[in-house]
Amino acid sequence: MAKKVKRKKRKHLSSSPTALQILIREFKKDKLALFSLLSLVVVMFGVFFWTYNFIDQESLMRISLQDRYAEPGGKFLLGADQGGKDILGQLIVGAKNSIFIAIAITLITGVFGIMVGLICGYYGGWIDNLFMRIIDFFITIPSLMLIIVFVTIIPKYTEIHFILIMSLFLWTGTARLVRSKALSESKRDYVKASKTLGTSDFVIIFREILPNLSSILIVELTLNFAGNVGIETGLSYLGFGLPKSTPSLGTLVSYANNPLVLQQYWWVWLPASLFILFMMLAINYVGQALRRSADARQRIS
Amino acid sequence: MWKTILRRLFIMIPQLFVLSILIFIMAKFMPGDPFTGMITPETDPTRIEELREKAGLNDPWYVQYGRWVGNALQGDFGKSYTFQRDVSDIIGERAINTFYLSFLSVFLLYLIAIPLGILAGRYQSSRLDKTIILYSFVTYAIPTFVLALVFLYFLGYQLHWFPTSGSVDIKYEEGTWGFFWSKFYHILLPAITYAILGTTGIIQYLRSEIIDTKAMDYVRTARSKGLPMRKIYTKHIFRNSLLPIAAFLGFTITGLLSGSIFIETIFGYPGMGQLFISSIASRDYSVITALVLLFGFLTLLGSLLSDIIMSIVDPRIRIE
């Protein structure tokens, strides 16, 4: 019996905790991060579920003047806007659109940035030089202005265009990060050993280097997601984001550009603003917790 | 030192060149030209065609580009067709307003960030430190337009502490004390908004810098020879950790430029950011191209400024 206990103990000591275990431990320790994660999951699923099951988009967008600026409570839980349209329904559909667009941009920029970063970092040479110059260029241009100009010159503009324009300007950060990590990784012994064994570059890059970067990439993508929600809602707020047919959280906030709405009908713009704020805080908080579990140095302090 | 600056200036030239070509091509894709606004049902189409020919709009694109760049280098960005005035004049007026706003923003930014960063670093992992970290986290996450709107609503419209739009009250005459005060009063809330949003980087940098410096050997030496802690902080630690903060100035300028688009639009402040949005709305493409080019130039200048300050402050960088 005693022997068994001893063996168990030794086993526990000898194996370092897996990434998942560290992650769970980190979230257990930080209750706020756990709460952020759970509420984010609930909100994201809730918003998608609600839009596709309970909301009739056509009746939501129908204008009824007798409900103009209806106050919260009564017929509408969160009141109505200038056209007598339900704010709560618009909030949910807007949140769904904003989250969907942000996820799409995060995935596109993530995949492209990771590919470019890995190839530049692993091969170096002229291809690295070329892409680094391109990235330098993208960093020094006023990208927000150029996105706005692009949005205005594209005829028959849809949300696909918006996703592509945003992705065009936002892949550089991930690419730079992955490149620097891949560069240091490709000098490690395991890569050299693998090369000597005759492993193909493709396998080294995607099966050996990439898994070692996975924890950093999860953090990066989470924080990018938060950033993309911010940029999309900001542009939609200015009127250069999602097309009019797809309401976004930013579209709801943009009603506040009318000083009358801003002053007297707070229920039109404030819930959407608070929703954006909640999303940004929660995603960033989860990102911080992920970063702590990905990087041991951050955990000590 | 001068070599570094010159080399950086040379790198800027191709970047500006590529940016200018990009902007020029985009402007060509924009619907309409300076004469579209003049077309009425009575206008003779041949007359418009004549004007186009005269303005050189029918030339091949590289000829037009060459002319545009040539004029731009002399400070002539053409005419705005909504205002019917020189673009450089319009931008000039707005640039001064944006400059005032940026100046106050940067001042307030450092005024808030430096004490907070120092306190957080000095009293590491105290309750004060945790509060400051929370503050910097929240201000990092909150989008510009949300904070600006909430401030405008509560401080401007509900409490009436601040004016809600414009750059100056029209009842004051230029040059008087009241005029100056009113101008300052109008930029105060936008500047505070920007300053609060921009503090995160400096606070976190200063905090970790001070925490690192605390463990340095020269600080231990100072302590062991009996120097009071207060003196160690003011004479040794702060002096070393504060210098690199100066290099943030360049990045701050870059951030200010993109922030100005939101902040000036929301607070109705007649600066360059607001001019950009209104020109986009009226498709005033000579103003748009000039503004994008100017912002690109200022962004490059900002990063150059950061590098120069950094190489003055930290000699190790100069060697590279």
Coordinates of C-alpha atoms in Angstrom, one line a residue:
Chain A
M1 CA 0.0 0.0 0.0
A2 CA 2.7 2.4 1.1
K3 CA 4.7 1.5 -2.0
K4 CA 1.7 2.4 -4.2
V5 CA 1.3 5.9 -2.7
K6 CA 5.0 6.5 -3.1
R7 CA 4.9 5.6 -6.8
K8 CA 2.0 7.9 -7.3
K9 CA 3.7 10.7 -5.7
R10 CA 6.8 10.3 -7.7
K11 CA 4.9 10.1 -10.9
H12 CA 3.2 13.4 -10.0
L13 CA 6.5 15.0 -9.3
S14 CA 8.3 13.8 -12.4
S15 CA 5.7 15.0 -15.0
S16 CA 5.4 18.7 -15.6
P17 CA 1.8 19.9 -16.0
T18 CA 0.4 19.9 -19.5
A19 CA -0.6 23.1 -21.2
L20 CA -4.3 22.4 -20.6
Q21 CA -3.7 21.8 -16.9
I22 CA -1.8 25.1 -16.6
L23 CA -4.7 26.8 -18.4
I24 CA -7.3 25.4 -16.1
R25 CA -5.2 26.3 -13.1
E26 CA -4.8 29.8 -14.3
F27 CA -8.5 30.3 -14.9
K28 CA -9.4 28.7 -11.5
K29 CA -7.0 31.2 -9.8
D30 CA -8.4 34.2 -11.6
K31 CA -12.2 34.2 -11.0
L32 CA -12.7 37.4 -13.1
A33 CA -11.1 35.7 -16.1
L34 CA -13.2 32.6 -15.6
F35 CA -16.3 34.8 -15.3
S36 CA -15.3 36.6 -18.5
L37 CA -14.8 33.4 -20.4
L38 CA -18.1 31.9 -19.3
S39 CA -20.1 35.0 -20.0
L40 CA -18.4 35.4 -23.4
V41 CA -19.3 31.9 -24.4
V42 CA -22.9 32.3 -23.2
V43 CA -23.3 35.7 -24.9
M44 CA -21.8 34.5 -28.2
F45 CA -23.8 31.3 -28.4
G46 CA -26.9 33.1 -27.1
V47 CA -26.7 35.9 -29.7
F48 CA -26.3 33.4 -32.6
F49 CA -29.1 31.2 -31.2
W50 CA -31.4 34.1 -30.6
T51 CA -30.9 35.6 -34.0
Y52 CA -31.7 32.4 -35.9
N53 CA -34.5 31.2 -33.8
F54 CA -36.4 34.1 -32.3
I55 CA -35.8 37.1 -34.6
D56 CA -37.7 37.8 -37.8
Q57 CA -35.3 40.2 -39.5
E58 CA -37.9 41.6 -41.8
S59 CA -40.3 42.6 -39.0
L60 CA -37.4 43.9 -37.0
M61 CA -36.5 46.3 -39.8
R62 CA -40.1 47.4 -40.4
I63 CA -40.6 51.1 -39.6
S64 CA -43.5 52.0 -37.4
L65 CA -43.8 55.7 -36.7
Q66 CA -46.2 55.4 -33.8
D67 CA -43.5 53.6 -31.8
R68 CA -41.0 56.4 -32.6
Y69 CA -38.5 56.6 -29.7
A70 CA -40.7 54.4 -27.5
E71 CA -39.3 54.3 -24.0
P72 CA -37.8 51.2 -22.5
G73 CA -40.3 48.8 -20.8
G74 CA -43.8 48.5 -22.2
K75 CA -43.9 47.1 -25.7
F76 CA -40.2 47.1 -26.2
L77 CA -37.8 45.9 -23.5
L78 CA -35.1 48.4 -24.4
G79 CA -37.3 50.9 -26.2
A80 CA -37.3 51.8 -29.9
D81 CA -35.3 54.1 -32.2
Q82 CA -36.2 56.8 -34.6
G83 CA -38.1 54.5 -36.9
G84 CA -39.9 52.7 -34.1
K85 CA -37.6 49.6 -34.4
D86 CA -37.0 47.4 -31.4
I87 CA -33.6 48.2 -29.9
L88 CA -33.1 44.9 -28.2
G89 CA -33.6 43.0 -31.4
Q90 CA -31.2 45.3 -33.3
L91 CA -28.7 44.9 -30.4
I92 CA -28.8 41.1 -30.7
V93 CA -28.6 41.0 -34.5
G94 CA -25.9 43.7 -34.4
A95 CA -23.9 41.8 -31.9
K96 CA -24.2 38.7 -34.0
N97 CA -22.9 40.5 -37.1
S98 CA -20.1 42.2 -35.2
I99 CA -18.9 39.0 -33.6
F100 CA -19.2 37.1 -36.9
I101 CA -17.2 39.7 -38.8
A102 CA -14.6 40.0 -36.1
I103 CA -14.1 36.2 -36.1
A104 CA -13.9 36.1 -39.9
I105 CA -11.2 38.8 -40.0
T106 CA -9.3 37.2 -37.1
L107 CA -9.2 33.9 -38.9
I108 CA -8.2 35.3 -42.3
T109 CA -5.5 37.6 -40.9
G110 CA -4.4 34.8 -38.5
V111 CA -3.9 32.2 -41.2
F112 CA -2.2 34.6 -43.6
G113 CA -0.1 36.2 -40.9
I114 CA 1.0 32.8 -39.6
M115 CA 1.9 31.5 -43.0
V116 CA 3.9 34.5 -44.0
G117 CA 5.6 34.7 -40.5
L118 CA 6.6 31.0 -40.6
I119 CA 7.9 31.1 -44.1
C120 CA 9.9 34.3 -43.5
G121 CA 11.2 33.2 -40.2
Y122 CA 12.2 29.7 -41.4
Y123 CA 13.7 30.5 -44.8
G124 CA 15.0 34.0 -44.2
G125 CA 16.8 35.4 -47.2
W126 CA 15.2 37.5 -49.9
I127 CA 11.7 36.3 -49.2
D128 CA 12.1 37.5 -45.6
N129 CA 13.5 40.8 -46.8
L130 CA 10.7 41.3 -49.2
F131 CA 7.9 40.7 -46.7
M132 CA 9.6 42.7 -44.0
R133 CA 9.7 45.7 -46.3
I134 CA 6.0 45.2 -47.1
I135 CA 5.2 45.0 -43.4
D136 CA 7.2 48.1 -42.6
F137 CA 5.3 49.9 -45.2
F138 CA 1.9 48.8 -43.8
I139 CA 3.0 49.8 -40.3
T140 CA 3.8 53.4 -41.3
I141 CA 0.8 54.2 -43.4
P142 CA -2.4 55.7 -41.9
S143 CA -4.4 52.4 -42.3
L144 CA -7.6 53.7 -40.7
M145 CA -7.9 56.4 -43.4
L146 CA -7.0 54.1 -46.2
I147 CA -9.7 51.6 -45.0
I148 CA -12.2 54.4 -45.1
V149 CA -11.2 55.5 -48.6
F150 CA -11.3 51.8 -49.8
V151 CA -14.8 51.4 -48.3
T152 CA -16.1 54.5 -50.2
I153 CA -14.6 53.7 -53.6
I154 CA -15.9 50.1 -53.9
P155 CA -19.1 49.9 -55.9
K156 CA -21.7 47.4 -54.7
Y157 CA -20.1 47.1 -51.3
T158 CA -20.9 44.1 -49.1
E159 CA -19.6 42.7 -45.9
I160 CA -17.3 40.3 -47.8
H161 CA -15.6 43.4 -49.2
F162 CA -15.4 44.8 -45.7
I163 CA -13.8 41.7 -44.3
L164 CA -11.2 41.6 -47.1
I165 CA -10.3 45.3 -46.8
M166 CA -9.8 45.0 -43.1
S167 CA -7.8 41.8 -43.5
L168 CA -5.6 43.5 -46.1
F169 CA -4.4 46.0 -43.4
L170 CA -4.4 43.9 -40.3
W171 CA -2.3 40.8 -41.0
T172 CA 1.0 42.4 -40.4
G173 CA 1.1 42.3 -36.6
T174 CA 0.6 38.5 -36.5
A175 CA 3.1 38.0 -39.3
R176 CA 5.8 40.0 -37.4
L177 CA 5.2 38.1 -34.2
V178 CA 5.3 34.7 -35.8
R179 CA 8.3 35.6 -37.9
S180 CA 10.4 36.6 -34.8
K181 CA 9.3 33.4 -33.0
A182 CA 9.9 31.1 -36.0
L183 CA 13.3 32.7 -36.5
S184 CA 14.5 31.8 -33.0
E185 CA 12.8 28.5 -33.1
S186 CA 14.5 27.5 -36.4
K187 CA 17.9 27.9 -34.8
R188 CA 17.0 25.4 -32.1
D189 CA 18.6 21.9 -31.9
Y190 CA 15.5 20.0 -32.6
V191 CA 15.0 21.7 -35.9
K192 CA 18.7 21.1 -36.9
A193 CA 18.4 17.5 -35.8
S194 CA 15.2 17.1 -37.9
K195 CA 16.9 18.6 -40.9
T196 CA 19.8 16.2 -40.6
L197 CA 17.4 13.3 -40.6
G198 CA 16.1 14.6 -43.9
T199 CA 12.7 15.8 -42.8
S200 CA 11.1 18.0 -45.4
D201 CA 10.8 21.7 -44.8
F202 CA 7.0 21.5 -44.9
V203 CA 6.9 18.9 -42.1
I204 CA 9.4 20.9 -40.0
I205 CA 7.5 24.1 -40.4
F206 CA 3.9 22.9 -39.8
R207 CA 4.4 19.8 -37.7
E208 CA 7.3 20.8 -35.6
I209 CA 7.7 24.6 -35.3
L210 CA 4.0 25.5 -35.5
P211 CA 2.9 23.4 -32.5
N212 CA 5.6 25.0 -30.4
L213 CA 4.1 28.4 -31.2
S214 CA 0.5 27.4 -30.5
S215 CA 0.2 28.8 -27.1
I216 CA 1.5 32.2 -28.2
L217 CA -0.7 32.2 -31.2
I218 CA -3.9 31.5 -29.1
V219 CA -3.1 34.6 -27.1
E220 CA -2.4 36.6 -30.2
L221 CA -5.6 35.6 -31.9
T222 CA -7.7 36.3 -28.8
L223 CA -6.3 39.8 -28.5
N224 CA -6.6 40.3 -32.3
F225 CA -10.3 39.3 -32.0
A226 CA -10.8 42.0 -29.3
G227 CA -9.0 44.5 -31.5
N228 CA -11.1 43.6 -34.6
V229 CA -14.4 44.0 -32.6
G230 CA -13.1 47.5 -31.7
I231 CA -12.1 48.5 -35.2
E232 CA -15.2 47.1 -36.9
T233 CA -17.6 48.8 -34.4
G234 CA -15.6 52.0 -34.7
L235 CA -15.7 52.1 -38.4
S236 CA -19.4 51.2 -38.5
Y237 CA -19.9 54.0 -36.0
L238 CA -18.4 56.4 -38.4
G239 CA -20.5 55.0 -41.2
F240 CA -17.7 53.2 -43.1
G241 CA -18.0 49.8 -41.6
L242 CA -20.6 47.2 -42.4
P243 CA -23.1 48.1 -45.2
K244 CA -26.4 49.5 -44.1
S245 CA -28.2 46.2 -44.7
T246 CA -26.2 44.5 -42.0
P247 CA -26.6 46.4 -38.7
S248 CA -23.6 46.3 -36.4
L249 CA -23.2 47.3 -32.8
G250 CA -21.4 50.4 -34.2
T251 CA -24.5 51.3 -36.3
L252 CA -26.6 51.5 -33.2
V253 CA -24.1 53.7 -31.4
S254 CA -23.9 55.9 -34.5
Y255 CA -27.5 57.0 -33.9
A256 CA -25.9 59.1 -31.1
N257 CA -24.4 61.3 -33.9
N258 CA -27.7 63.1 -33.7
P259 CA -27.3 65.4 -30.7
L260 CA -31.0 65.0 -29.9
V261 CA -30.7 61.2 -29.6
L262 CA -27.5 61.5 -27.6
Q263 CA -29.2 63.8 -25.1
Q264 CA -32.7 62.5 -24.7
Y265 CA -32.9 59.0 -26.0
W266 CA -30.1 57.3 -24.2
W267 CA -31.6 53.8 -24.6
V268 CA -30.9 54.0 -28.3
W269 CA -27.1 54.2 -28.1
L270 CA -26.1 53.4 -24.5
P271 CA -26.9 49.6 -24.4
A272 CA -24.8 49.0 -27.6
S273 CA -21.9 51.1 -26.2
L274 CA -22.0 49.1 -23.0
F275 CA -22.2 45.9 -24.9
I276 CA -19.1 46.8 -26.9
L277 CA -17.3 47.8 -23.7
F278 CA -18.3 44.4 -22.1
M279 CA -17.0 42.5 -25.1
M280 CA -13.7 44.3 -25.2
L281 CA -13.1 44.0 -21.5
A282 CA -14.1 40.3 -21.4
I283 CA -12.1 39.2 -24.5
N284 CA -9.0 41.2 -23.3
Y285 CA -9.3 39.7 -19.8
V286 CA -9.4 36.2 -21.2
G287 CA -6.5 37.1 -23.4
Q288 CA -4.5 38.2 -20.4
A289 CA -5.2 35.0 -18.5
L290 CA -4.2 33.0 -21.6
R291 CA -1.0 35.0 -21.8
R292 CA -0.2 34.2 -18.2
S293 CA -0.7 30.5 -18.8
A294 CA 1.4 30.6 -22.0
D295 CA 4.3 32.5 -20.5
A296 CA 5.7 31.3 -17.2
R297 CA 7.6 34.6 -16.6
Q298 CA 4.3 36.5 -16.4
R299 CA 2.9 34.1 -13.8
I300 CA 5.5 34.8 -11.2
S301 CA 4.8 38.4 -10.7
Chain B
M1 CA 23.9 60.1 -34.7
W2 CA 23.5 62.3 -37.8
K3 CA 24.2 59.2 -39.9
T4 CA 21.2 57.4 -38.3
I5 CA 18.9 60.3 -38.9
L6 CA 19.9 60.7 -42.5
R7 CA 19.6 57.0 -43.2
R8 CA 16.1 57.0 -41.7
L9 CA 15.2 60.0 -43.8
F10 CA 16.3 58.2 -46.9
I11 CA 14.2 55.1 -46.0
M12 CA 11.2 57.5 -45.7
I13 CA 11.4 58.5 -49.4
P14 CA 10.5 55.2 -51.0
Q15 CA 7.7 54.7 -48.4
L16 CA 6.2 58.1 -49.2
F17 CA 6.6 57.4 -52.9
V18 CA 4.7 54.1 -52.7
L19 CA 2.0 55.7 -50.5
S20 CA 1.6 58.6 -52.9
I21 CA 1.1 56.2 -55.9
L22 CA -1.4 54.2 -53.8
I23 CA -3.4 57.3 -52.9
F24 CA -3.3 58.6 -56.4
I25 CA -4.6 55.4 -57.9
M26 CA -7.3 55.3 -55.2
A27 CA -8.3 58.9 -56.0
K28 CA -8.6 58.0 -59.6
F29 CA -11.1 55.2 -58.7
M30 CA -13.2 57.6 -56.7
P31 CA -16.4 58.5 -58.5
G32 CA -16.6 62.0 -59.9
D33 CA -14.0 64.7 -60.5
P34 CA -13.7 68.4 -59.6
F35 CA -16.2 69.3 -62.3
T36 CA -18.9 66.8 -61.5
G37 CA -20.3 69.2 -58.9
M38 CA -20.7 71.9 -61.5
I39 CA -22.9 69.8 -63.8
T40 CA -26.5 70.9 -64.0
P41 CA -29.1 70.0 -66.6
E42 CA -28.3 73.3 -68.4
T43 CA -24.6 72.7 -68.6
D44 CA -23.2 72.0 -72.0
P45 CA -21.3 68.7 -71.9
T46 CA -18.7 70.0 -74.4
R47 CA -17.9 72.8 -72.0
I48 CA -17.2 70.3 -69.1
E49 CA -15.1 68.3 -71.6
E50 CA -13.1 71.4 -72.4
L51 CA -12.5 72.1 -68.7
R52 CA -11.4 68.5 -68.2
E53 CA -9.0 68.8 -71.1
K54 CA -7.7 72.0 -69.8
A55 CA -7.2 70.6 -66.2
G56 CA -5.3 67.7 -67.8
L57 CA -7.7 65.1 -66.6
N58 CA -7.6 63.3 -70.0
D59 CA -3.8 62.8 -69.9
P60 CA -2.3 59.4 -69.2
W61 CA -2.2 58.6 -65.5
Y62 CA 1.6 58.9 -65.1
V63 CA 1.6 62.4 -66.5
Q64 CA -1.2 63.3 -64.1
Y65 CA 0.7 61.7 -61.2
G66 CA 3.9 63.5 -62.1
R67 CA 2.1 66.8 -62.2
W68 CA 0.3 66.1 -58.9
V69 CA 3.5 65.1 -57.1
G70 CA 5.3 68.1 -58.6
N71 CA 2.6 70.5 -57.3
A72 CA 2.4 68.7 -54.0
L73 CA 6.1 69.1 -53.4
Q74 CA 5.6 72.9 -53.8
G75 CA 2.7 72.8 -51.3
D76 CA 0.0 73.0 -53.9
F77 CA -2.6 70.2 -53.5
G78 CA -5.1 71.7 -55.9
K79 CA -8.5 73.1 -55.2
S80 CA -11.2 71.7 -53.0
Y81 CA -14.4 71.6 -55.1
T82 CA -16.8 71.7 -52.2
F83 CA -15.2 74.8 -50.7
Q84 CA -13.8 76.2 -53.9
R85 CA -10.6 77.1 -52.2
D86 CA -7.0 76.0 -52.1
V87 CA -6.6 72.7 -50.3
S88 CA -3.5 73.8 -48.5
D89 CA -5.4 76.8 -47.0
I90 CA -8.2 74.6 -45.7
I91 CA -5.9 72.0 -44.3
G92 CA -3.7 74.8 -42.8
E93 CA -6.6 76.2 -40.7
R94 CA -7.6 72.7 -39.5
A95 CA -4.0 71.7 -38.8
I96 CA -3.6 74.4 -36.3
N97 CA -6.7 73.3 -34.4
T98 CA -5.5 69.7 -34.5
F99 CA -2.1 70.8 -33.3
Y100 CA -3.6 72.6 -30.2
L101 CA -5.7 69.6 -29.4
S102 CA -2.7 67.2 -29.8
F103 CA -0.4 69.4 -27.7
L104 CA -2.8 69.5 -24.8
S105 CA -3.6 65.8 -25.2
V106 CA 0.1 64.8 -25.0
F107 CA 0.6 67.1 -22.0
L108 CA -2.3 65.6 -20.1
L109 CA -1.3 62.1 -21.2
Y110 CA 2.1 62.5 -19.6
L111 CA 0.6 64.3 -16.6
I112 CA -1.6 61.3 -15.9
A113 CA 0.6 58.5 -16.9
I114 CA 3.9 59.3 -15.3
P115 CA 2.7 59.6 -11.7
L116 CA 0.6 56.5 -12.0
G117 CA 3.4 54.5 -13.5
I118 CA 5.8 55.7 -10.8
L119 CA 3.4 54.9 -8.0
A120 CA 2.6 51.5 -9.4
G121 CA 6.2 50.6 -9.8
R122 CA 7.3 51.9 -6.4
Y123 CA 4.5 50.3 -4.4
Q124 CA 4.5 47.1 -6.4
S125 CA 1.7 44.6 -5.7
S126 CA 0.1 46.9 -3.2
R127 CA -3.6 47.7 -3.4
L128 CA -2.7 51.0 -5.2
D129 CA -0.7 49.1 -7.7
K130 CA -3.6 46.7 -8.4
T131 CA -6.0 49.6 -8.9
I132 CA -3.6 51.3 -11.3
I133 CA -3.2 48.1 -13.3
L134 CA -7.0 47.7 -13.5
Y135 CA -7.2 51.3 -14.6
S136 CA -4.7 50.8 -17.4
F137 CA -6.3 47.6 -18.4
V138 CA -9.8 49.1 -18.7
T139 CA -8.6 52.2 -20.6
Y140 CA -6.7 49.9 -22.9
A141 CA -9.8 47.8 -23.7
I142 CA -12.3 50.6 -24.1
P143 CA -12.8 51.8 -27.7
T144 CA -12.2 55.6 -28.4
F145 CA -15.7 56.3 -29.6
V146 CA -17.4 54.7 -26.7
L147 CA -15.5 56.6 -24.1
A148 CA -15.8 59.9 -26.0
L149 CA -19.6 59.4 -26.3
V150 CA -20.0 58.5 -22.7
F151 CA -18.0 61.6 -21.6
L152 CA -19.9 63.8 -24.0
Y153 CA -23.2 62.5 -22.7
F154 CA -22.4 62.7 -19.0
L155 CA -20.0 65.6 -18.7
G156 CA -21.2 67.6 -21.5
Y157 CA -25.0 67.2 -21.8
Q158 CA -26.0 65.9 -18.3
L159 CA -23.7 67.9 -16.0
H160 CA -23.0 70.8 -18.4
W161 CA -19.4 71.0 -17.3
F162 CA -18.0 71.2 -20.8
P163 CA -19.1 72.6 -24.1
T164 CA -20.4 69.9 -26.5
S165 CA -19.1 71.0 -29.8
G166 CA -17.0 73.5 -31.8
S167 CA -13.6 75.1 -31.1
V168 CA -14.5 78.5 -29.7
D169 CA -17.6 80.5 -28.6
I170 CA -18.5 83.0 -31.3
K171 CA -19.3 85.7 -28.8
Y172 CA -15.6 86.3 -28.1
E173 CA -13.4 88.4 -30.2
E174 CA -10.1 87.0 -31.4
G175 CA -7.1 88.0 -29.3
T176 CA -9.0 88.6 -26.0
W177 CA -8.5 86.6 -22.8
G178 CA -12.0 85.3 -23.1
F179 CA -11.3 84.0 -26.6
F180 CA -8.3 82.2 -25.4
W181 CA -10.1 80.7 -22.4
S182 CA -13.0 79.6 -24.5
K183 CA -10.7 77.9 -27.0
F184 CA -8.9 76.1 -24.2
Y185 CA -12.2 75.1 -22.6
H186 CA -13.4 73.6 -25.9
I187 CA -10.4 71.4 -26.3
L188 CA -10.2 70.3 -22.7
L189 CA -12.7 67.4 -22.8
P190 CA -11.5 65.9 -26.1
A191 CA -7.9 66.2 -24.8
I192 CA -8.8 64.5 -21.5
T193 CA -10.6 61.7 -23.4
Y194 CA -7.5 61.1 -25.6
A195 CA -5.1 61.4 -22.7
I196 CA -7.0 58.7 -20.7
L197 CA -7.1 56.4 -23.6
G198 CA -3.4 56.7 -24.4
T199 CA -1.9 56.1 -20.9
T200 CA -1.7 52.3 -20.9
G201 CA 1.6 52.0 -22.7
I202 CA 3.5 54.5 -20.6
I203 CA 2.1 53.3 -17.3
Q204 CA 3.0 49.6 -18.0
Y205 CA 6.4 50.5 -19.4
L206 CA 7.3 52.8 -16.5
R207 CA 6.0 50.3 -13.9
S208 CA 8.1 47.4 -15.2
E209 CA 11.1 49.6 -15.7
I210 CA 11.0 50.8 -12.1
I211 CA 10.5 47.2 -10.8
D212 CA 13.5 46.1 -12.9
T213 CA 15.7 49.0 -11.8
K214 CA 14.9 48.4 -8.1
A215 CA 16.8 45.1 -8.4
M216 CA 19.9 46.7 -9.9
D217 CA 23.2 46.6 -8.2
Y218 CA 23.7 50.3 -8.0
V219 CA 20.4 50.6 -6.1
R220 CA 21.6 47.9 -3.6
T221 CA 24.8 49.8 -3.2
A222 CA 23.0 53.0 -2.5
R223 CA 20.8 51.3 0.0
S224 CA 23.7 49.6 1.8
K225 CA 25.5 52.9 2.2
G226 CA 22.5 54.2 4.1
L227 CA 20.8 56.4 1.6
P228 CA 17.2 57.1 2.5
M229 CA 14.7 55.3 0.1
R230 CA 13.1 58.6 -0.9
K231 CA 16.5 59.9 -2.2
I232 CA 17.2 56.6 -4.0
Y233 CA 14.0 56.9 -5.9
T234 CA 14.3 60.5 -6.9
K235 CA 18.0 60.5 -7.6
H236 CA 18.7 57.1 -9.0
I237 CA 15.7 55.1 -10.0
F238 CA 13.4 57.7 -11.6
R239 CA 16.2 59.3 -13.5
N240 CA 17.0 56.1 -15.2
S241 CA 13.5 54.9 -15.8
L242 CA 12.0 58.1 -17.0
L243 CA 14.3 58.8 -19.9
P244 CA 13.1 56.1 -22.3
I245 CA 9.5 57.5 -21.8
A246 CA 10.5 60.4 -24.0
A247 CA 10.7 58.0 -26.9
F248 CA 7.0 57.3 -26.6
L249 CA 6.4 60.7 -27.9
G250 CA 6.7 59.6 -31.5
F251 CA 4.2 56.7 -31.1
T252 CA 1.9 59.0 -29.2
I253 CA 1.8 61.3 -32.3
T254 CA 0.9 58.3 -34.5
G255 CA -1.8 57.2 -32.1
L256 CA -3.2 60.8 -31.9
L257 CA -3.6 61.0 -35.6
S258 CA -5.9 58.0 -36.0
G259 CA -7.6 58.9 -32.7
S260 CA -8.3 62.4 -34.0
I261 CA -10.7 61.0 -36.6
F262 CA -13.0 59.7 -33.9
I263 CA -12.5 62.3 -31.2
E264 CA -12.8 65.3 -33.5
T265 CA -15.9 63.9 -35.2
I266 CA -17.6 63.1 -31.9
F267 CA -16.8 66.4 -30.2
G268 CA -17.5 68.4 -33.4
Y269 CA -14.1 69.9 -33.3
P270 CA -13.0 71.5 -36.6
G271 CA -9.6 69.7 -37.0
M272 CA -8.0 67.5 -39.7
G273 CA -9.8 64.3 -38.6
Q274 CA -13.2 65.9 -38.9
L275 CA -12.2 67.5 -42.2
F276 CA -11.3 64.0 -43.5
I277 CA -14.6 62.5 -42.6
S278 CA -16.6 65.4 -44.0
S279 CA -14.5 65.3 -47.2
I280 CA -15.1 61.6 -47.6
A281 CA -18.8 62.3 -47.2
S282 CA -18.7 65.0 -49.9
R283 CA -16.2 63.0 -52.1
D284 CA -13.8 66.0 -52.1
Y285 CA -10.9 63.9 -53.3
S286 CA -8.3 66.6 -53.6
V287 CA -8.7 67.2 -49.8
I288 CA -8.7 63.4 -49.1
T289 CA -5.5 62.7 -51.0
A290 CA -3.7 65.6 -49.4
L291 CA -4.9 64.6 -45.9
V292 CA -3.9 60.9 -46.3
L293 CA -0.5 61.9 -47.6
L294 CA 0.0 64.4 -44.8
F295 CA -1.0 61.8 -42.2
G296 CA 1.3 59.3 -43.7
F297 CA 4.1 61.8 -43.6
L298 CA 3.4 62.7 -40.0
T299 CA 3.2 59.0 -39.0
L300 CA 6.7 58.4 -40.6
L301 CA 7.9 61.5 -38.9
G302 CA 6.6 60.2 -35.5
S303 CA 8.5 57.0 -35.8
L304 CA 11.6 58.8 -36.9
L305 CA 11.2 61.1 -33.9
S306 CA 11.0 58.1 -31.6
D307 CA 14.1 56.6 -33.0
I308 CA 16.1 59.8 -32.7
I309 CA 15.0 60.3 -29.1
M310 CA 15.8 56.7 -28.3
S311 CA 19.3 57.0 -29.8
I312 CA 20.0 60.1 -27.8
V313 CA 18.7 58.6 -24.6
D314 CA 20.2 55.1 -25.0
P315 CA 23.7 55.1 -26.6
R316 CA 23.6 51.3 -27.1
I317 CA 21.1 51.8 -30.0
R318 CA 23.4 54.2 -31.8
I319 CA 26.0 51.5 -32.4
E320 CA 23.8 49.5 -34.7

